[in-house]
Structures are given as C-alpha cells and as structure tokens.
XYZ file of C-alpha atoms in Angstrom:
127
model
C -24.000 7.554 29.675
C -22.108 10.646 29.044
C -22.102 13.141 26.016
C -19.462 15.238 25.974
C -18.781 17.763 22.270
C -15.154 18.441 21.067
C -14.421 21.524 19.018
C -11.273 21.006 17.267
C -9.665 23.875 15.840
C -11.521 24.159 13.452
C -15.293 25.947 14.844
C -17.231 23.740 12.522
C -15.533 20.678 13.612
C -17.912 19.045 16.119
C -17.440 15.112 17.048
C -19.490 14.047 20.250
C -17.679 11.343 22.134
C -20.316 8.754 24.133
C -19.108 7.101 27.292
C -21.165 3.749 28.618
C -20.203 1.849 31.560
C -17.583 2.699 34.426
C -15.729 5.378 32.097
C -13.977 7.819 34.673
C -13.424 11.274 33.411
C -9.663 11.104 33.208
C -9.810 8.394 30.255
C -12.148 10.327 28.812
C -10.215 13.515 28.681
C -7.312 11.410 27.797
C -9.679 10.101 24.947
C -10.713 13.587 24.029
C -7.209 14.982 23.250
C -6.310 12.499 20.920
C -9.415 12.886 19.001
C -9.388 16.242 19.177
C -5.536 16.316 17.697
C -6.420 14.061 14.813
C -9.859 16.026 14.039
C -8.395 19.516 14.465
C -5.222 19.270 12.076
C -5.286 22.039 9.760
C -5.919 21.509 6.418
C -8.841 18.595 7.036
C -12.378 19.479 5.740
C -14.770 20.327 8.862
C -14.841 16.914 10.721
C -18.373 15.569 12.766
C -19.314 12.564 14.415
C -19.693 10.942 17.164
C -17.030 8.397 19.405
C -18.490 5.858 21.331
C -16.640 4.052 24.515
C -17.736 1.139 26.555
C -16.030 -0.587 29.460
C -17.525 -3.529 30.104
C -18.772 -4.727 33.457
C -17.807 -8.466 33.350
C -14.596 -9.145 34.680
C -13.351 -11.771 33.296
C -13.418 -10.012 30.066
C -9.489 -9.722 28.421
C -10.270 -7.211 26.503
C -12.752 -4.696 28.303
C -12.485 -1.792 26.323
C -13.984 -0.975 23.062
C -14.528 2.055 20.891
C -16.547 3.141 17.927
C -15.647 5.862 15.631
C -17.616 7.211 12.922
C -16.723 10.693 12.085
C -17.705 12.360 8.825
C -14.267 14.785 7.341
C -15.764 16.889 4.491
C -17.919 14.756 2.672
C -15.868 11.049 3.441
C -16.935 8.690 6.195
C -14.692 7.406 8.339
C -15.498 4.533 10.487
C -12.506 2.866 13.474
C -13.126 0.411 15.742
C -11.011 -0.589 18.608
C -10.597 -2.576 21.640
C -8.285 -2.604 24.604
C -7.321 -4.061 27.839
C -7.144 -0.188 29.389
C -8.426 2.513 28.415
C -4.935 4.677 27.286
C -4.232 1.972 25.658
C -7.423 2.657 23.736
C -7.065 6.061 23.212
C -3.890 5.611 21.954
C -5.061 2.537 19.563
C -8.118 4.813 18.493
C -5.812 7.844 17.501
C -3.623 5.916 15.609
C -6.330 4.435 13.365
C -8.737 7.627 13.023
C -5.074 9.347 11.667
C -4.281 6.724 9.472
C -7.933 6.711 7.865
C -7.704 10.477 8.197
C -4.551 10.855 6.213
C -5.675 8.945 3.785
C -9.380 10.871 3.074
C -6.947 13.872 3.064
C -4.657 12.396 0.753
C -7.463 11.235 -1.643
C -8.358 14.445 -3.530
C -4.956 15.262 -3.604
C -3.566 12.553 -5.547
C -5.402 12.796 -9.374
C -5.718 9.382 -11.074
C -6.424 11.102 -14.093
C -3.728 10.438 -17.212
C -1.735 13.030 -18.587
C -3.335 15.412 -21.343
C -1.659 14.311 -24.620
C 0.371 15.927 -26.810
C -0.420 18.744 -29.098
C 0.339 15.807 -31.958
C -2.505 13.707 -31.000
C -5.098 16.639 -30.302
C -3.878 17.841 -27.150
C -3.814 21.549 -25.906
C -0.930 23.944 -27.120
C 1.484 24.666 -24.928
C-alpha cells in the first residue's frame, strides 16, 4: 500500500490518494492529475481527503478496478465511488464524478433559496 499527498493549488488543499494491490505508478500519477485538477480549481473552499484505489488480484474479475473518494471541500462531504475495467478508464470515471459533486457543493451557497424581501407595502425595507 502506497500513500502518496496532493497539494492542489490551493496550499491548504491536501487529499491523500491510497493505492492497494498491483497499482503501477503511472496510473497513479495519471490518477493524481485528475484529482488534483478537480481539487485545485480556484474558487473551491480548501479541499482534504483521502482517494483510495484497488486493483484486484483475481482475474477473472470484469471489472478490476475500483476507487473510493471521500474528500471534504470547505465544510461539505463529498463521497464518489467508481469502478473500471483499466485503470485510465478509472481516473477518468473518478474525475468526472468528484467534478460533478464538486460543482455542485460550489454551486450550493451560491444559489439562495431564500424568497424575495417584500414590498415596502407589506412591511418590507425602503428602497
């Protein structure tokens, strides 16, 4: 088992990424820089976690890559799993999920659900 820390951008972003099983360093960096350019956008909240990757031994397996992402962006959780028959096509399955998710925890505090005040008629403020 490996342990390897990304720093995004971002100094205080720190997400570990976990390797168990025949995981050759290429995938991994290949792994890496997708994380690393979801996690390291700027404008997220300081991102940490940790990515876990396991190959599994068995070959008869169809589908013997997986991946577990839980990766805390300000104070939101955000939590992707994947699995793969190789392990780009992991990385690349894993990056577009932890975006989507990402986007939308970014999105979140943006949008406010909160009505409109109401008019100076009915109480409101003055404008």
């Amino acid at each position: 088992m490996t342990a390897n820390e990304i720093d995004g951008r971002d100094t205080t972003a720190t997400v570990r990424v976990r390797a168990e099983g025949d995981v050759d360093e290429e995938s991994l960096a290949y792994l890496r820089e997708k994380v690393v350019a979801v996690v390291g956008r700027p404008g997220l909240p300081p991102a940490r976690g940790e990515v876990r990757v396991v190959r599994d031994a068995a070959h008869h397996v169809g589908l013997p890559w997986s991946a577990g992402a839980e990766i805390r962006i300000g104070s939101d959780l955000v939590v992707v799993h994947a699995r793969e028959a190789s392990a780009r096509e992991l990385a690349d399955r894993l990056h577009d999920r932890l975006r989507e998710n990402t986007e939308r925890v970014a999105h979140r505090g943006a949008v406010s659900r909160r009505t409109a005040p109401p008019p100076p008629w009915r109480g409101g403020p003055e404008q």
